Every structure is written in C-alpha cells, then in structure tokens.
Amino acid sequence: MPWDYLRPLLKPNQTKIVLLVMDGLGGIPMGPVGPTELEYAHTPNMDTLAADGTLGQTIPIAPGITPGSGPAHLALFGYDPLVYTVGRGALAAAGVGLDLRPGDVVARGNFATLDAEGKIVDRRAGRISTEEAAPLVERLAQITLPGVEVTVRPVREYRFVIRLRGEGLSPELEDTDPQQTGVPPKPVIPRRPEAQRTAELLNLWIQRAREVLADHPRANGVLLRGFATDPNLPKFPEMFQLRAAAIAVYPMYKGIARLVGMDVIEFEGERPEDEFAAAARVWDQYDFFYIHIKKTDSKGEDGDFFGKAQVIETVDRALPKLMELKPDVVIITGDHSTPAKWRSHSWHPVPFLIWAPASVRPDSQYRFGETACAQGGLGTFPALQTMPLALAHAGRLKKFGA
Ligand code: ZN
C-alpha cells in the first residue's frame, strides 16, 4: 500500500474536505500574450477563496508529460500514476457500475456501420442515440460463449462495455478499431500466447454480434478497444481514513472513483448546482467529496476559449451553494491542462487553490488564475502531494517523529 509513512500519522477528525476538479482546467493565452481561459472568466467567488486561501500549481505526472484524465485523477487521489495503471476498459466498466474481479477481461465497444463487403463506413454508427442503442445492446447481451460468462452494458450513444468472466482469460489483446474507414475491423489479436484463447472467444463473439445486428441499417458491426482487467487498487477510504463520496456526471469519472473505493452518488441533472446539491444531500455521511466538472475539458478540446471560460463561470456562480455547507477544506484544481489553443490535453502545470480558514498561511494572491498560481505560496508541486496537504489542513495528520 502506498503512503506507508503517512498511515501512522492519520488521526480522526470531524472535518470535511472538498476536492473540486474542473477537468482540463489549465490553459494558455490564445495569442503571444493575454489571459488564459481561467483568467478571462469572471470568477468573483473563486477569487474570494483565492484571496483568503493559498495558490500554487501542480505537475500531474512529471514535467513535460501530457496526461490522460485517468492517470491525472489517480495522482490527485494519491496514487502514483507511474506505479498504478488503469486500462480504459476498466474505467468504462466501473463507470457503468459493472464490477470487476481479478481475472475478468473488459473492453470498450462501439457500434459501427459496415458496408456489404464488411468495410467500415462509420466508426461510430452515425452516433446513434442512447435510446436507439439500448435494444441493440440487448441483442448483444443474448450472445453466449463456451466456458465464460459474457456481460454487455450500454454506456452512452454508440458505446457499450463488454466483460468476460471465467478461467484463464488475458487482456493482452490488440484493439480491433483500425482508426480509419474504408477497411474492415481488425480481428482481436493476442499480444502474448496466453491471450490466444481470449482472442478466439472474442472473435467468435464479434462474429455473432454481426449476425444479430445484420438487419440494422447503421449499427451492423462492432469495434472493441481498451482491453483491461481489474487494476486491484488499494482503497482510498482505507488509505486515508476518509469516508469518500464521488459526484460526477460522466461515466469515466464515476468509474475511476469506484475503482479507488469511493461511493458514487447518483443524482438528477448535469449542472454544477446539481452536483453541489448532491453533495448537500449526503453531506453528513462523508468526510471527503470529490466533485468533477467535465465541460471545461470538452470546451478546451473543441478549441472553444470563451466556452471554456463560460463553464468556469457557471461553476463560480454555483459555488456559494457549496460554501453554504461549511466545508473545512476546499481545493479547486484541474486534473491536467486542456488549452483551447491546443484543442488537446497538455503538460502545462495546473492551477491549484486551497482554502482552509483554520490553517491558512495567506499568500499575496487574490485572483484564481495561472499567473497568480505560478506566484502562489504553494509553489509548483506534484499533484500526488494533494492528499497529504488536504489531510494536514483538515487536521487529520499527527506529527512525524518526536
Ligand atoms: Zn481530464
């Protein structure tokens, strides 16, 4: 288990910690100079927390390394992403509430459109709706394979998850998605000899899937990728002695929270205020609240500078609802940067704000933004150190040594 030096220092307390993650929060100016998305956004509430708290910036994985959201979240949750790896299939499975056991093999699936010769016309089956996909997933769920249990669950739109459970399975398999149209899907190819049988089973499943989907005009084929197994992570609540709740809209983030042992809170709505209301509903039952905002990252990936700034503003407007709950420690940060200028994740450090009135050492920063964070009192530090900082400010750590 990680954090061996920390575990003897943990002490119980009644304090509440909020980790508010705006996905892909960090940005860069669109021109040679100018504000970032966060600096452009009008954020009076976050600025108040910045003035009363301490700023800094985090390195998600290592300097110069552009992270995916999975490893970047693991770092925030206190798992060294260079030690603990989680396959995309495992995230997707956990995200739809599909439990994983050691030995299971899971993968992400797409419906796809194939032509009469079996070549791919559309890798996402015209992005069919969740409603249209549901009966098709039902058909897939009827397919059986010799000697293993097969489970198929819908995700969103054209996406689903498949889990194989049985003896002697291996996730060491190549994706079947060729990432282009005009060619047939690739077969499942084993990377290692021990994955040969799993590959054969999945190829048989794909063949049957094409049979049961044959009459559908768009979703008449499937693509599988991100083969994975249970990452068997140490559990966050045990590691840090915190009852932890996760509040997220998108399945992948629910998935990663579930894999580290947080309770995923179900709620209606998708707006920041809906997420904060969900936190309010379970406030008494937990010590730690991970709240995830997805759309900052989506807008960054779209290259929509102003859209990303607007998402940040919607979070800021809802923030008083969260502060009404009287948390003891509030951290506002991102998992990585997604500059609109780049339309992709980047390796840049991530703005970090910690507000904890009982233990604050103020710096001279009063606005939440990249420039201020680069000059903040916490300096630049690994995202992996977020949890010890949170615990210390929450009065949940004893002295180290005499
Ligand atoms: Zn992310």
PDB file of N, CA and C in Angstrom, residues 192-270:
ATOM      1  N   ARG A 192       0.233 -11.754 -26.452  1.00  0.00           N
ATOM      2  CA  ARG A 192       1.040 -12.801 -25.820  1.00  0.00           C
ATOM      3  C   ARG A 192       0.343 -14.134 -26.026  1.00  0.00           C
ATOM      4  N   PRO A 193       1.077 -15.226 -25.992  1.00  0.00           N
ATOM      5  CA  PRO A 193       0.469 -16.546 -26.238  1.00  0.00           C
ATOM      6  C   PRO A 193      -0.669 -16.854 -25.266  1.00  0.00           C
ATOM      7  N   GLU A 194      -0.560 -16.411 -24.006  1.00  0.00           N
ATOM      8  CA  GLU A 194      -1.592 -16.767 -23.029  1.00  0.00           C
ATOM      9  C   GLU A 194      -2.933 -16.073 -23.312  1.00  0.00           C
ATOM     10  N   ALA A 195      -2.926 -15.114 -24.236  1.00  0.00           N
ATOM     11  CA  ALA A 195      -4.176 -14.435 -24.570  1.00  0.00           C
ATOM     12  C   ALA A 195      -4.847 -15.048 -25.802  1.00  0.00           C
ATOM     13  N   GLN A 196      -4.286 -16.122 -26.330  1.00  0.00           N
ATOM     14  CA  GLN A 196      -4.797 -16.736 -27.563  1.00  0.00           C
ATOM     15  C   GLN A 196      -6.262 -17.141 -27.423  1.00  0.00           C
ATOM     16  N   ARG A 197      -6.589 -17.823 -26.320  1.00  0.00           N
ATOM     17  CA  ARG A 197      -7.966 -18.313 -26.164  1.00  0.00           C
ATOM     18  C   ARG A 197      -8.935 -17.142 -26.012  1.00  0.00           C
ATOM     19  N   THR A 198      -8.548 -16.120 -25.251  1.00  0.00           N
ATOM     20  CA  THR A 198      -9.419 -14.956 -25.082  1.00  0.00           C
ATOM     21  C   THR A 198      -9.690 -14.306 -26.434  1.00  0.00           C
ATOM     22  N   ALA A 199      -8.638 -14.219 -27.266  1.00  0.00           N
ATOM     23  CA  ALA A 199      -8.797 -13.628 -28.604  1.00  0.00           C
ATOM     24  C   ALA A 199      -9.784 -14.455 -29.427  1.00  0.00           C
ATOM     25  N   GLU A 200      -9.657 -15.765 -29.354  1.00  0.00           N
ATOM     26  CA  GLU A 200     -10.560 -16.634 -30.134  1.00  0.00           C
ATOM     27  C   GLU A 200     -12.007 -16.456 -29.675  1.00  0.00           C
ATOM     28  N   LEU A 201     -12.188 -16.400 -28.354  1.00  0.00           N
ATOM     29  CA  LEU A 201     -13.544 -16.224 -27.812  1.00  0.00           C
ATOM     30  C   LEU A 201     -14.141 -14.900 -28.281  1.00  0.00           C
ATOM     31  N   LEU A 202     -13.332 -13.835 -28.231  1.00  0.00           N
ATOM     32  CA  LEU A 202     -13.847 -12.519 -28.620  1.00  0.00           C
ATOM     33  C   LEU A 202     -14.101 -12.438 -30.121  1.00  0.00           C
ATOM     34  N   ASN A 203     -13.277 -13.098 -30.912  1.00  0.00           N
ATOM     35  CA  ASN A 203     -13.539 -13.113 -32.356  1.00  0.00           C
ATOM     36  C   ASN A 203     -14.839 -13.851 -32.667  1.00  0.00           C
ATOM     37  N   LEU A 204     -15.097 -14.899 -31.913  1.00  0.00           N
ATOM     38  CA  LEU A 204     -16.361 -15.620 -32.064  1.00  0.00           C
ATOM     39  C   LEU A 204     -17.528 -14.707 -31.667  1.00  0.00           C
ATOM     40  N   TRP A 205     -17.325 -13.968 -30.581  1.00  0.00           N
ATOM     41  CA  TRP A 205     -18.379 -13.049 -30.109  1.00  0.00           C
ATOM     42  C   TRP A 205     -18.661 -11.971 -31.158  1.00  0.00           C
ATOM     43  N   ILE A 206     -17.610 -11.439 -31.749  1.00  0.00           N
ATOM     44  CA  ILE A 206     -17.769 -10.385 -32.771  1.00  0.00           C
ATOM     45  C   ILE A 206     -18.533 -10.924 -33.985  1.00  0.00           C
ATOM     46  N   GLN A 207     -18.219 -12.163 -34.360  1.00  0.00           N
ATOM     47  CA  GLN A 207     -18.917 -12.796 -35.494  1.00  0.00           C
ATOM     48  C   GLN A 207     -20.406 -12.919 -35.193  1.00  0.00           C
ATOM     49  N   ARG A 208     -20.735 -13.350 -33.981  1.00  0.00           N
ATOM     50  CA  ARG A 208     -22.147 -13.491 -33.592  1.00  0.00           C
ATOM     51  C   ARG A 208     -22.818 -12.129 -33.483  1.00  0.00           C
ATOM     52  N   ALA A 209     -22.045 -11.157 -33.018  1.00  0.00           N
ATOM     53  CA  ALA A 209     -22.598  -9.798 -32.907  1.00  0.00           C
ATOM     54  C   ALA A 209     -23.018  -9.306 -34.285  1.00  0.00           C
ATOM     55  N   ARG A 210     -22.203  -9.573 -35.284  1.00  0.00           N
ATOM     56  CA  ARG A 210     -22.552  -9.133 -36.644  1.00  0.00           C
ATOM     57  C   ARG A 210     -23.804  -9.850 -37.136  1.00  0.00           C
ATOM     58  N   GLU A 211     -23.978 -11.098 -36.738  1.00  0.00           N
ATOM     59  CA  GLU A 211     -25.193 -11.834 -37.135  1.00  0.00           C
ATOM     60  C   GLU A 211     -26.445 -11.207 -36.509  1.00  0.00           C
ATOM     61  N   VAL A 212     -26.374 -10.899 -35.199  1.00  0.00           N
ATOM     62  CA  VAL A 212     -27.596 -10.386 -34.544  1.00  0.00           C
ATOM     63  C   VAL A 212     -27.878  -8.924 -34.906  1.00  0.00           C
ATOM     64  N   LEU A 213     -26.852  -8.232 -35.430  1.00  0.00           N
ATOM     65  CA  LEU A 213     -27.040  -6.821 -35.794  1.00  0.00           C
ATOM     66  C   LEU A 213     -27.263  -6.637 -37.294  1.00  0.00           C
ATOM     67  N   ALA A 214     -27.237  -7.735 -38.050  1.00  0.00           N
ATOM     68  CA  ALA A 214     -27.168  -7.655 -39.520  1.00  0.00           C
ATOM     69  C   ALA A 214     -28.253  -6.785 -40.144  1.00  0.00           C
ATOM     70  N   ASP A 215     -29.464  -6.790 -39.558  1.00  0.00           N
ATOM     71  CA  ASP A 215     -30.558  -6.064 -40.207  1.00  0.00           C
ATOM     72  C   ASP A 215     -30.602  -4.579 -39.832  1.00  0.00           C
ATOM     73  N   HIS A 216     -29.703  -4.116 -38.974  1.00  0.00           N
ATOM     74  CA  HIS A 216     -29.745  -2.698 -38.607  1.00  0.00           C
ATOM     75  C   HIS A 216     -29.008  -1.870 -39.667  1.00  0.00           C
ATOM     76  N   PRO A 217     -29.635  -0.773 -40.128  1.00  0.00           N
ATOM     77  CA  PRO A 217     -29.029  -0.023 -41.232  1.00  0.00           C
ATOM     78  C   PRO A 217     -27.695   0.651 -40.880  1.00  0.00           C
ATOM     79  N   ARG A 218     -27.519   1.013 -39.630  1.00  0.00           N
ATOM     80  CA  ARG A 218     -26.279   1.727 -39.285  1.00  0.00           C
ATOM     81  C   ARG A 218     -25.404   0.940 -38.323  1.00  0.00           C
ATOM     82  N   ALA A 219     -26.015   0.418 -37.261  1.00  0.00           N
ATOM     83  CA  ALA A 219     -25.212  -0.267 -36.240  1.00  0.00           C
ATOM     84  C   ALA A 219     -25.148  -1.764 -36.554  1.00  0.00           C
ATOM     85  N   ASN A 220     -24.473  -2.120 -37.658  1.00  0.00           N
ATOM     86  CA  ASN A 220     -24.412  -3.532 -38.038  1.00  0.00           C
ATOM     87  C   ASN A 220     -23.042  -4.156 -37.783  1.00  0.00           C
ATOM     88  N   GLY A 221     -22.196  -3.458 -37.044  1.00  0.00           N
ATOM     89  CA  GLY A 221     -20.895  -4.011 -36.690  1.00  0.00           C
ATOM     90  C   GLY A 221     -20.447  -3.488 -35.335  1.00  0.00           C
ATOM     91  N   VAL A 222     -19.377  -4.068 -34.815  1.00  0.00           N
ATOM     92  CA  VAL A 222     -18.842  -3.618 -33.519  1.00  0.00           C
ATOM     93  C   VAL A 222     -17.323  -3.482 -33.601  1.00  0.00           C
ATOM     94  N   LEU A 223     -16.803  -2.570 -32.790  1.00  0.00           N
ATOM     95  CA  LEU A 223     -15.352  -2.404 -32.639  1.00  0.00           C
ATOM     96  C   LEU A 223     -15.037  -2.511 -31.146  1.00  0.00           C
ATOM     97  N   LEU A 224     -13.963  -3.181 -30.799  1.00  0.00           N
ATOM     98  CA  LEU A 224     -13.574  -3.339 -29.389  1.00  0.00           C
ATOM     99  C   LEU A 224     -12.182  -2.757 -29.176  1.00  0.00           C
ATOM    100  N   ARG A 225     -12.019  -2.059 -28.053  1.00  0.00           N
ATOM    101  CA  ARG A 225     -10.699  -1.476 -27.743  1.00  0.00           C
ATOM    102  C   ARG A 225     -10.541  -1.304 -26.238  1.00  0.00           C
ATOM    103  N   GLY A 226      -9.308  -1.041 -25.845  1.00  0.00           N
ATOM    104  CA  GLY A 226      -9.031  -0.777 -24.428  1.00  0.00           C
ATOM    105  C   GLY A 226      -9.205  -1.992 -23.531  1.00  0.00           C
ATOM    106  N   PHE A 227      -8.758  -3.158 -24.006  1.00  0.00           N
ATOM    107  CA  PHE A 227      -8.884  -4.375 -23.189  1.00  0.00           C
ATOM    108  C   PHE A 227      -8.151  -4.195 -21.862  1.00  0.00           C
ATOM    109  N   ALA A 228      -8.791  -4.612 -20.793  1.00  0.00           N
ATOM    110  CA  ALA A 228      -8.203  -4.366 -19.469  1.00  0.00           C
ATOM    111  C   ALA A 228      -8.732  -5.394 -18.479  1.00  0.00           C
ATOM    112  N   THR A 229      -8.135  -5.396 -17.316  1.00  0.00           N
ATOM    113  CA  THR A 229      -8.625  -6.228 -16.221  1.00  0.00           C
ATOM    114  C   THR A 229      -8.696  -5.382 -14.958  1.00  0.00           C
ATOM    115  N   ASP A 230      -9.161  -5.992 -13.855  1.00  0.00           N
ATOM    116  CA  ASP A 230      -9.269  -5.266 -12.587  1.00  0.00           C
ATOM    117  C   ASP A 230      -7.890  -4.762 -12.151  1.00  0.00           C
ATOM    118  N   PRO A 231      -7.712  -3.434 -11.967  1.00  0.00           N
ATOM    119  CA  PRO A 231      -6.399  -2.929 -11.572  1.00  0.00           C
ATOM    120  C   PRO A 231      -6.058  -3.211 -10.107  1.00  0.00           C
ATOM    121  N   ASN A 232      -7.056  -3.653  -9.337  1.00  0.00           N
ATOM    122  CA  ASN A 232      -6.827  -4.049  -7.947  1.00  0.00           C
ATOM    123  C   ASN A 232      -6.100  -2.963  -7.150  1.00  0.00           C
ATOM    124  N   LEU A 233      -6.634  -1.760  -7.185  1.00  0.00           N
ATOM    125  CA  LEU A 233      -6.019  -0.630  -6.499  1.00  0.00           C
ATOM    126  C   LEU A 233      -6.272  -0.699  -5.001  1.00  0.00           C
ATOM    127  N   PRO A 234      -5.308  -0.221  -4.182  1.00  0.00           N
ATOM    128  CA  PRO A 234      -5.609  -0.048  -2.762  1.00  0.00           C
ATOM    129  C   PRO A 234      -6.771   0.945  -2.628  1.00  0.00           C
ATOM    130  N   LYS A 235      -7.535   0.808  -1.555  1.00  0.00           N
ATOM    131  CA  LYS A 235      -8.762   1.600  -1.473  1.00  0.00           C
ATOM    132  C   LYS A 235      -8.549   2.921  -0.729  1.00  0.00           C
ATOM    133  N   PHE A 236      -8.999   3.980  -1.373  1.00  0.00           N
ATOM    134  CA  PHE A 236      -8.843   5.343  -0.864  1.00  0.00           C
ATOM    135  C   PHE A 236      -9.373   5.519   0.565  1.00  0.00           C
ATOM    136  N   PRO A 237     -10.591   5.050   0.875  1.00  0.00           N
ATOM    137  CA  PRO A 237     -11.120   5.292   2.238  1.00  0.00           C
ATOM    138  C   PRO A 237     -10.246   4.665   3.323  1.00  0.00           C
ATOM    139  N   GLU A 238      -9.646   3.516   2.990  1.00  0.00           N
ATOM    140  CA  GLU A 238      -8.790   2.839   3.957  1.00  0.00           C
ATOM    141  C   GLU A 238      -7.435   3.538   4.038  1.00  0.00           C
ATOM    142  N   MET A 239      -6.919   3.932   2.871  1.00  0.00           N
ATOM    143  CA  MET A 239      -5.601   4.544   2.790  1.00  0.00           C
ATOM    144  C   MET A 239      -5.546   5.858   3.568  1.00  0.00           C
ATOM    145  N   PHE A 240      -6.606   6.649   3.499  1.00  0.00           N
ATOM    146  CA  PHE A 240      -6.599   7.979   4.107  1.00  0.00           C
ATOM    147  C   PHE A 240      -7.602   8.126   5.253  1.00  0.00           C
ATOM    148  N   GLN A 241      -8.256   7.024   5.628  1.00  0.00           N
ATOM    149  CA  GLN A 241      -9.245   7.069   6.720  1.00  0.00           C
ATOM    150  C   GLN A 241     -10.289   8.163   6.481  1.00  0.00           C
ATOM    151  N   LEU A 242     -10.825   8.168   5.268  1.00  0.00           N
ATOM    152  CA  LEU A 242     -11.848   9.145   4.902  1.00  0.00           C
ATOM    153  C   LEU A 242     -13.023   8.417   4.265  1.00  0.00           C
ATOM    154  N   ARG A 243     -14.230   8.718   4.726  1.00  0.00           N
ATOM    155  CA  ARG A 243     -15.421   8.242   4.018  1.00  0.00           C
ATOM    156  C   ARG A 243     -15.570   9.140   2.792  1.00  0.00           C
ATOM    157  N   ALA A 244     -15.473   8.542   1.606  1.00  0.00           N
ATOM    158  CA  ALA A 244     -15.331   9.368   0.400  1.00  0.00           C
ATOM    159  C   ALA A 244     -16.520   9.214  -0.538  1.00  0.00           C
ATOM    160  N   ALA A 245     -17.054  10.356  -0.978  1.00  0.00           N
ATOM    161  CA  ALA A 245     -18.157  10.383  -1.935  1.00  0.00           C
ATOM    162  C   ALA A 245     -17.672  10.989  -3.243  1.00  0.00           C
ATOM    163  N   ALA A 246     -18.124  10.425  -4.351  1.00  0.00           N
ATOM    164  CA  ALA A 246     -17.762  10.948  -5.671  1.00  0.00           C
ATOM    165  C   ALA A 246     -19.011  11.449  -6.363  1.00  0.00           C
ATOM    166  N   ILE A 247     -18.921  12.671  -6.896  1.00  0.00           N
ATOM    167  CA  ILE A 247     -20.057  13.290  -7.572  1.00  0.00           C
ATOM    168  C   ILE A 247     -19.589  13.700  -8.959  1.00  0.00           C
ATOM    169  N   ALA A 248     -20.058  12.974  -9.956  1.00  0.00           N
ATOM    170  CA  ALA A 248     -19.612  13.219 -11.327  1.00  0.00           C
ATOM    171  C   ALA A 248     -20.751  12.889 -12.269  1.00  0.00           C
ATOM    172  N   VAL A 249     -20.743  13.521 -13.425  1.00  0.00           N
ATOM    173  CA  VAL A 249     -21.787  13.278 -14.418  1.00  0.00           C
ATOM    174  C   VAL A 249     -21.348  12.195 -15.399  1.00  0.00           C
ATOM    175  N   TYR A 250     -20.081  12.215 -15.784  1.00  0.00           N
ATOM    176  CA  TYR A 250     -19.626  11.309 -16.847  1.00  0.00           C
ATOM    177  C   TYR A 250     -19.172   9.966 -16.291  1.00  0.00           C
ATOM    178  N   PRO A 251     -19.512   8.889 -17.018  1.00  0.00           N
ATOM    179  CA  PRO A 251     -19.225   7.542 -16.522  1.00  0.00           C
ATOM    180  C   PRO A 251     -17.761   7.289 -16.197  1.00  0.00           C
ATOM    181  N   MET A 252     -16.843   7.824 -17.001  1.00  0.00           N
ATOM    182  CA  MET A 252     -15.442   7.503 -16.758  1.00  0.00           C
ATOM    183  C   MET A 252     -14.968   7.957 -15.373  1.00  0.00           C
ATOM    184  N   TYR A 253     -15.499   9.098 -14.929  1.00  0.00           N
ATOM    185  CA  TYR A 253     -15.039   9.655 -13.649  1.00  0.00           C
ATOM    186  C   TYR A 253     -15.708   8.941 -12.475  1.00  0.00           C
ATOM    187  N   LYS A 254     -16.966   8.538 -12.704  1.00  0.00           N
ATOM    188  CA  LYS A 254     -17.585   7.660 -11.709  1.00  0.00           C
ATOM    189  C   LYS A 254     -16.780   6.369 -11.626  1.00  0.00           C
ATOM    190  N   GLY A 255     -16.314   5.939 -12.780  1.00  0.00           N
ATOM    191  CA  GLY A 255     -15.572   4.677 -12.853  1.00  0.00           C
ATOM    192  C   GLY A 255     -14.293   4.721 -12.056  1.00  0.00           C
ATOM    193  N   ILE A 256     -13.523   5.780 -12.249  1.00  0.00           N
ATOM    194  CA  ILE A 256     -12.232   5.828 -11.563  1.00  0.00           C
ATOM    195  C   ILE A 256     -12.455   5.979 -10.063  1.00  0.00           C
ATOM    196  N   ALA A 257     -13.509   6.727  -9.694  1.00  0.00           N
ATOM    197  CA  ALA A 257     -13.820   6.877  -8.264  1.00  0.00           C
ATOM    198  C   ALA A 257     -14.199   5.527  -7.662  1.00  0.00           C
ATOM    199  N   ARG A 258     -14.985   4.770  -8.408  1.00  0.00           N
ATOM    200  CA  ARG A 258     -15.408   3.449  -7.917  1.00  0.00           C
ATOM    201  C   ARG A 258     -14.205   2.516  -7.775  1.00  0.00           C
ATOM    202  N   LEU A 259     -13.280   2.610  -8.727  1.00  0.00           N
ATOM    203  CA  LEU A 259     -12.102   1.726  -8.680  1.00  0.00           C
ATOM    204  C   LEU A 259     -11.219   2.013  -7.474  1.00  0.00           C
ATOM    205  N   VAL A 260     -11.209   3.267  -6.987  1.00  0.00           N
ATOM    206  CA  VAL A 260     -10.409   3.565  -5.791  1.00  0.00           C
ATOM    207  C   VAL A 260     -11.242   3.399  -4.513  1.00  0.00           C
ATOM    208  N   GLY A 261     -12.484   2.981  -4.656  1.00  0.00           N
ATOM    209  CA  GLY A 261     -13.273   2.652  -3.471  1.00  0.00           C
ATOM    210  C   GLY A 261     -14.137   3.771  -2.933  1.00  0.00           C
ATOM    211  N   MET A 262     -14.310   4.851  -3.715  1.00  0.00           N
ATOM    212  CA  MET A 262     -15.241   5.909  -3.271  1.00  0.00           C
ATOM    213  C   MET A 262     -16.675   5.462  -3.548  1.00  0.00           C
ATOM    214  N   ASP A 263     -17.623   6.006  -2.795  1.00  0.00           N
ATOM    215  CA  ASP A 263     -19.042   5.781  -3.085  1.00  0.00           C
ATOM    216  C   ASP A 263     -19.482   6.764  -4.158  1.00  0.00           C
ATOM    217  N   VAL A 264     -20.054   6.266  -5.224  1.00  0.00           N
ATOM    218  CA  VAL A 264     -20.527   7.146  -6.288  1.00  0.00           C
ATOM    219  C   VAL A 264     -21.971   7.537  -5.981  1.00  0.00           C
ATOM    220  N   ILE A 265     -22.192   8.846  -5.885  1.00  0.00           N
ATOM    221  CA  ILE A 265     -23.514   9.366  -5.523  1.00  0.00           C
ATOM    222  C   ILE A 265     -24.318   9.594  -6.802  1.00  0.00           C
ATOM    223  N   GLU A 266     -25.492   8.997  -6.876  1.00  0.00           N
ATOM    224  CA  GLU A 266     -26.348   9.201  -8.052  1.00  0.00           C
ATOM    225  C   GLU A 266     -27.244  10.417  -7.812  1.00  0.00           C
ATOM    226  N   PHE A 267     -27.480  11.191  -8.868  1.00  0.00           N
ATOM    227  CA  PHE A 267     -28.315  12.385  -8.730  1.00  0.00           C
ATOM    228  C   PHE A 267     -28.881  12.776 -10.084  1.00  0.00           C
ATOM    229  N   GLU A 268     -29.884  13.635 -10.055  1.00  0.00           N
ATOM    230  CA  GLU A 268     -30.509  14.142 -11.284  1.00  0.00           C
ATOM    231  C   GLU A 268     -29.808  15.420 -11.715  1.00  0.00           C
ATOM    232  N   GLY A 269     -29.727  15.653 -13.032  1.00  0.00           N
ATOM    233  CA  GLY A 269     -29.186  16.920 -13.536  1.00  0.00           C
ATOM    234  C   GLY A 269     -27.716  16.823 -13.857  1.00  0.00           C
ATOM    235  N   GLU A 270     -27.220  17.838 -14.563  1.00  0.00           N
ATOM    236  CA  GLU A 270     -25.826  17.820 -15.011  1.00  0.00           C
ATOM    237  C   GLU A 270     -25.102  19.119 -14.691  1.00  0.00           C
TER     238      GLU A 270
END
